[in-house]
mmCIF file of C-alpha atoms in Angstrom:
data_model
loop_
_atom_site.group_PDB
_atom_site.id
_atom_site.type_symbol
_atom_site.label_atom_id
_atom_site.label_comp_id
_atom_site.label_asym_id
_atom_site.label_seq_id
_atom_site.Cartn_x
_atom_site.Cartn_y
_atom_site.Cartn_z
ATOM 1 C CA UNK A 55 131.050 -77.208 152.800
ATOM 2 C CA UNK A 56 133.350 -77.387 150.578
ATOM 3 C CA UNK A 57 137.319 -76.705 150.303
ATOM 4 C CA UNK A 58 138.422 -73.559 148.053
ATOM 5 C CA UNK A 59 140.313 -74.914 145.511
ATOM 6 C CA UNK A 60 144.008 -75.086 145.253
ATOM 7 C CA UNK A 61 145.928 -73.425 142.608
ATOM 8 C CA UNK A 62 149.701 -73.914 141.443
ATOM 9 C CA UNK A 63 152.039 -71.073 142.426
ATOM 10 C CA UNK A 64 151.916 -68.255 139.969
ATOM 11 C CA UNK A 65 147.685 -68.789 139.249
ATOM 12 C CA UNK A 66 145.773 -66.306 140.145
ATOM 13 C CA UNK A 67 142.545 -68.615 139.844
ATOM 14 C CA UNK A 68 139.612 -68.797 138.068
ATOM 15 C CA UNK A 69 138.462 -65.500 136.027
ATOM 16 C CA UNK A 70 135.194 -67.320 134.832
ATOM 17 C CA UNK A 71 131.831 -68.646 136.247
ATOM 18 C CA UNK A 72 131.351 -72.568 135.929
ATOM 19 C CA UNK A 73 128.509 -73.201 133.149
ATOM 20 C CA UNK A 74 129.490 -70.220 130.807
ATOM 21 C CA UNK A 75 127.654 -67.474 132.721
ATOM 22 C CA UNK A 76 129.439 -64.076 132.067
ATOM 23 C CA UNK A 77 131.260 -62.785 135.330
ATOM 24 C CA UNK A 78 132.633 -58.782 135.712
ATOM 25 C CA UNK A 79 135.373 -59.427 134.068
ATOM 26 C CA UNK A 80 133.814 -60.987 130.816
ATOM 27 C CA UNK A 81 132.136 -57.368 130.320
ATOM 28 C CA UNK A 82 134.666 -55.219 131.927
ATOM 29 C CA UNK A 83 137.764 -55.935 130.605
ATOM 30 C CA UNK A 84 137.256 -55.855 126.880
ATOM 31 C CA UNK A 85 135.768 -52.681 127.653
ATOM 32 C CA UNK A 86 139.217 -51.622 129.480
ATOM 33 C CA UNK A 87 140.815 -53.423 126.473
ATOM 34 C CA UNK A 88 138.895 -51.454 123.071
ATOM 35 C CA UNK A 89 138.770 -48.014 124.700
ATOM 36 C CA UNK A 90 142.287 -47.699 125.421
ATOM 37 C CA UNK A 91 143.153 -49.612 122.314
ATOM 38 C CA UNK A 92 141.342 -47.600 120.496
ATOM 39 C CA UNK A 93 143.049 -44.456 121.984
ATOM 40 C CA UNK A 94 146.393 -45.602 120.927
ATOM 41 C CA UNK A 95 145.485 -46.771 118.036
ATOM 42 C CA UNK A 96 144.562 -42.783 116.811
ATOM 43 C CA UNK A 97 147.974 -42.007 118.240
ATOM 44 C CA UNK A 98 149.822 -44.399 117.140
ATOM 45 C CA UNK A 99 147.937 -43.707 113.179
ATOM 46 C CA UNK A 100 148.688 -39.849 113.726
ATOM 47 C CA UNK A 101 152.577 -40.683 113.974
ATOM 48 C CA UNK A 102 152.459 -43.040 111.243
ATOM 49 C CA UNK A 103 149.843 -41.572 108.472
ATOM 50 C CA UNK A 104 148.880 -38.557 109.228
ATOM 51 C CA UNK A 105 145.498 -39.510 110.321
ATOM 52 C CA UNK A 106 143.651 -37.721 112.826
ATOM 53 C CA UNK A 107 145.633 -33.955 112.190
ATOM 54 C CA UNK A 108 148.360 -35.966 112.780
ATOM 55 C CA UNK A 109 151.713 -34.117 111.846
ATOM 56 C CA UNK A 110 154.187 -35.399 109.005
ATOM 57 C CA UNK A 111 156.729 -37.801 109.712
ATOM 58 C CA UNK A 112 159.533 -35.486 109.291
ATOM 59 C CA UNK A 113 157.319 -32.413 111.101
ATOM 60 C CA UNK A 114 157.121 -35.103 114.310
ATOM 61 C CA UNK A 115 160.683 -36.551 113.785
ATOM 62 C CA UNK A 116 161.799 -32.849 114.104
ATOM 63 C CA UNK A 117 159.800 -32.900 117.541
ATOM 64 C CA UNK A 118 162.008 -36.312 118.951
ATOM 65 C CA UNK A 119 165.194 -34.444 117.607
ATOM 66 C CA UNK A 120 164.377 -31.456 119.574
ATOM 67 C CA UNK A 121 163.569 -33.519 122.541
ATOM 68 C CA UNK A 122 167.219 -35.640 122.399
ATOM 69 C CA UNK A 123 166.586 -38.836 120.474
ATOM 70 C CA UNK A 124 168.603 -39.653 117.958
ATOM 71 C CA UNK A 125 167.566 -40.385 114.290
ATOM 72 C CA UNK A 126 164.029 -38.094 115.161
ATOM 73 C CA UNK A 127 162.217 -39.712 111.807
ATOM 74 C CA UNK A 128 163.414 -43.353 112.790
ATOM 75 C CA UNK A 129 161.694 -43.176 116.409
ATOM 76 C CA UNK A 130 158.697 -41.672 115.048
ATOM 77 C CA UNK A 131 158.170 -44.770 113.438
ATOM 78 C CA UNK A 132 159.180 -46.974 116.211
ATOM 79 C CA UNK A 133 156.847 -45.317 118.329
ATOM 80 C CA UNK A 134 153.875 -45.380 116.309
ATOM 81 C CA UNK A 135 154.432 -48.869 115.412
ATOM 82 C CA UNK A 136 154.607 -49.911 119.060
ATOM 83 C CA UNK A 137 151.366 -47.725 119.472
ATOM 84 C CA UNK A 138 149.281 -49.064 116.790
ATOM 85 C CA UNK A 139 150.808 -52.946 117.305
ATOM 86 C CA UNK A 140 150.155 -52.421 121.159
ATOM 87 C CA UNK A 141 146.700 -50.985 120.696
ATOM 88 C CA UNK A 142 145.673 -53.414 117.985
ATOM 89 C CA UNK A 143 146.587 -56.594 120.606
ATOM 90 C CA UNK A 144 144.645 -54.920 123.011
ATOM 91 C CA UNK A 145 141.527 -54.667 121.114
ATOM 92 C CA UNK A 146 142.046 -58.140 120.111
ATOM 93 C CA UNK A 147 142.875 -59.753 123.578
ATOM 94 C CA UNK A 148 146.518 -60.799 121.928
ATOM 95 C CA UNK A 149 149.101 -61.416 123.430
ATOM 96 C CA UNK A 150 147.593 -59.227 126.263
ATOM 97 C CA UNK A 151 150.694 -58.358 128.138
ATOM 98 C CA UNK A 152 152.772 -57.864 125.792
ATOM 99 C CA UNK A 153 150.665 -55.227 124.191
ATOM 100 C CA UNK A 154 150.202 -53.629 127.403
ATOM 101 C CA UNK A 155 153.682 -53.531 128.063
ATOM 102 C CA UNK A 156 154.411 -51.757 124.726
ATOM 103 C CA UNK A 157 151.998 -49.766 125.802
ATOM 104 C CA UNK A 158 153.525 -49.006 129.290
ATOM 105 C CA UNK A 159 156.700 -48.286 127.445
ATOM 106 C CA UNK A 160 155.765 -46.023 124.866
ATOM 107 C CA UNK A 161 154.094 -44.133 127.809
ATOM 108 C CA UNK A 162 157.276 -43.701 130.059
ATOM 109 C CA UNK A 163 159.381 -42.153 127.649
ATOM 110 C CA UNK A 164 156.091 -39.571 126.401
ATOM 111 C CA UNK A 165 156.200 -38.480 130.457
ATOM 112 C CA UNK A 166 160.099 -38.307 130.115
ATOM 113 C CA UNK A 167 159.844 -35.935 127.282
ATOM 114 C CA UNK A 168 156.804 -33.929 128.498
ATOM 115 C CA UNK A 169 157.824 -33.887 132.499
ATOM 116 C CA UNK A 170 157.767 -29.886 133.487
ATOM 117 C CA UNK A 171 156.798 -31.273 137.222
ATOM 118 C CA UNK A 172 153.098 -30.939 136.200
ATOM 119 C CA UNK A 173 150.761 -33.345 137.202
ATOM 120 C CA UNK A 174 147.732 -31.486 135.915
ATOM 121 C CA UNK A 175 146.680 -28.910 133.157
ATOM 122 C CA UNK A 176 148.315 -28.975 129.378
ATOM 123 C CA UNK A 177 152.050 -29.626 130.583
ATOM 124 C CA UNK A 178 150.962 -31.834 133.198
ATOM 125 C CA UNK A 179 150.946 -35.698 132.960
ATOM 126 C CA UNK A 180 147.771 -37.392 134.283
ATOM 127 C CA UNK A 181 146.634 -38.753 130.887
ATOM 128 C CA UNK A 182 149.942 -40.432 129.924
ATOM 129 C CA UNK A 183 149.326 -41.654 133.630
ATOM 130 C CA UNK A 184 146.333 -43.122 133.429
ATOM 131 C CA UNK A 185 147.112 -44.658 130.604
ATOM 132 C CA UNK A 186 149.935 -46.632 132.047
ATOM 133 C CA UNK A 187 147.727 -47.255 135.245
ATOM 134 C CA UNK A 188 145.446 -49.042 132.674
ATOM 135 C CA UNK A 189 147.676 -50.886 130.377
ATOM 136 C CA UNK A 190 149.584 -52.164 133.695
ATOM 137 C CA UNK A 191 146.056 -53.458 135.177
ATOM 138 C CA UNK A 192 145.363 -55.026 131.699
ATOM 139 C CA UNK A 193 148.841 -56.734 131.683
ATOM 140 C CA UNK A 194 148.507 -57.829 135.206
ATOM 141 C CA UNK A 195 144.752 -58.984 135.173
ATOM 142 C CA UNK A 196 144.805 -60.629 131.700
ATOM 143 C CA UNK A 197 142.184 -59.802 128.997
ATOM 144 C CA UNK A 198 139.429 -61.695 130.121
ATOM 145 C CA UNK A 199 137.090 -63.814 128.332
ATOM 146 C CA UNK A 200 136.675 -62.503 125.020
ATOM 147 C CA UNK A 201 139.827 -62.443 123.697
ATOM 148 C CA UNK A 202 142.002 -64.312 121.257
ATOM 149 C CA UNK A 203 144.294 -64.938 124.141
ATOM 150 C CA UNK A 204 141.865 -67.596 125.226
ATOM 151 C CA UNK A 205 142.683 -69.910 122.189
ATOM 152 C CA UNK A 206 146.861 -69.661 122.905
ATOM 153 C CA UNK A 207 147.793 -72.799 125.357
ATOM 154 C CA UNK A 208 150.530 -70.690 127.164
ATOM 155 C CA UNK A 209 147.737 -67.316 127.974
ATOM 156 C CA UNK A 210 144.741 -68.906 127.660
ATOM 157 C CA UNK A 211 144.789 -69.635 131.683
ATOM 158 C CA UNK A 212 146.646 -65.598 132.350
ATOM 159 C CA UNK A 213 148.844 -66.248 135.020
ATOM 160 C CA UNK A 214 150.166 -62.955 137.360
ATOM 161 C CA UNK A 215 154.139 -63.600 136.560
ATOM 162 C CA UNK A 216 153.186 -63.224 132.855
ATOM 163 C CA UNK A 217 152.085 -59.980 133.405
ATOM 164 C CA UNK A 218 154.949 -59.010 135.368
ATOM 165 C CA UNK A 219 156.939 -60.583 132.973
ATOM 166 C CA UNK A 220 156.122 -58.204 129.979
ATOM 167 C CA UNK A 221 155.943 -54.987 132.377
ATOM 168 C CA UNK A 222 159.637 -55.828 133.291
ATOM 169 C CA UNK A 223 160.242 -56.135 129.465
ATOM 170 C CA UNK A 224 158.285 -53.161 128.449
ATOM 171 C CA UNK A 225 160.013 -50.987 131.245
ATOM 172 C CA UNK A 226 163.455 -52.236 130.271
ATOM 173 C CA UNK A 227 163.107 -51.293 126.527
ATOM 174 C CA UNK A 228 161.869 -48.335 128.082
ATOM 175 C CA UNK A 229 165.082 -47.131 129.775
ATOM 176 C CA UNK A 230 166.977 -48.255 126.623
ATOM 177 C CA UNK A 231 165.247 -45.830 124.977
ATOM 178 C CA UNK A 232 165.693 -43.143 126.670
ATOM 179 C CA UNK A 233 168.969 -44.002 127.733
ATOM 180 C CA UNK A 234 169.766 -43.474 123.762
ATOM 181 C CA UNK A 235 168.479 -39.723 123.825
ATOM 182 C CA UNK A 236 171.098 -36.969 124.507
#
C-alpha cells in the first residue's frame, strides 16, 4: 500500500489525474468559470457601453449619486471595468483569484446599495449572493485545468492562501469603497 503523499503547508494537493485523464474539476470548473464570467461580463458591458439595455453613463452615474458615492459617473466606470476585467479573467482562467476577488468586491457594495433586508423577490439579494458564493469558491478552488493560469509559475500549482489572499484584497477595496459613499 502505499503512503498518501505529502504536501508543503499551504497546498491543497493535486487537482489532476496522473496520465492526463480529465478529473471533475477539469469539466466543472471552467464551466463555474464562463457562466459567471459571462454574466458579468453583460453587466459589466451595460455600465460601460450601453450594451444589453444598458443605461447611459451619466443615466447610471445619476443612480451611484443617488445611492451616496461620490463622483456617480467616475464609479460607474470603475465598476464596470472591475466587472468586465473580473469576468474576462474568469473566462480565461487568469489570474483566477484575483478576478474573483474583483468580483467578490464589486458584489458587496451592489448588496450595500440594494440591502432593504430582503433576501428574496426583486429587492431581495440572493443573486448578488450567489454570485459571491461562486466567485469565492472559484478564488478558493483555483480554475482548474483549462486555464491560462496553468502556464504562470506562481498559479499554475493554485495554492488555498492565494485565494484567501485576493478575497482579503477584494473585501478590503470593498470597504474602501463604500467607506467613500456618504
Amino acid at each position: 500500500m502505499r503512503a498518501a503523499p505529502r504536501y508543503p503547508a499551504g497546498h491543497t494537493g493535486p487537482r489532476f489525474a496522473h496520465g492526463g485523464a480529465t478529473t471533475p474539476f477539469d469539466v466543472g470548473l471552467p464551466v463555474l468559470r464562463v457562466v459567471l464570467g459571462l454574466i458579468m461580463a453583460v453587466h459589466g458591458t451595460q455600465k460601460l457601453f450601453q450594451w444589453f439595455n444598458g443605461p447611459s453613463i451619466k443615466d447610471m452615474g445619476a443612480f451611484f449619486d443617488k445611492a451616496g458615492y461620490p463622483a456617480g459617473e467616475a464609479m460607474v466606470v470603475l465598476a464596470g471595468l472591475t466587472e468586465l476585467l473580473g469576468a474576462l479573467g474568469l473566462v480565461l482562467g487568469l489570474l483566477t483569484p484575483l478576478a474573483a476577488a474583483a468580483i467578490v468586491g464589486v458584489m458587496i457594495n451592489a448588496i450595500a446599495v440594494k440591502w432593504t433586508g430582503a433576501v428574496l423577490g426583486l429587492t431581495g439579494v440572493e443573486f448578488e449572493s450567489l454570485i459571491i458564493g461562486a466567485s469565492v469558491t472559484l478564488a478558493l478552488t483555483g480554475p482548474g485545468r483549462f486555464a491560462v493560469d496553468r502556464f504562470l509559475p506562481v498559479l499554475r500549482d493554485h495554492r488555498l492562501l492565494h485565494g484567501f489572499l485576493a478575497l482579503a484584497l477584494g473585501v478590503v477595496l470593498a470597504v474602501v469603497v463604500l467607506l467613500l459613499r456618504d
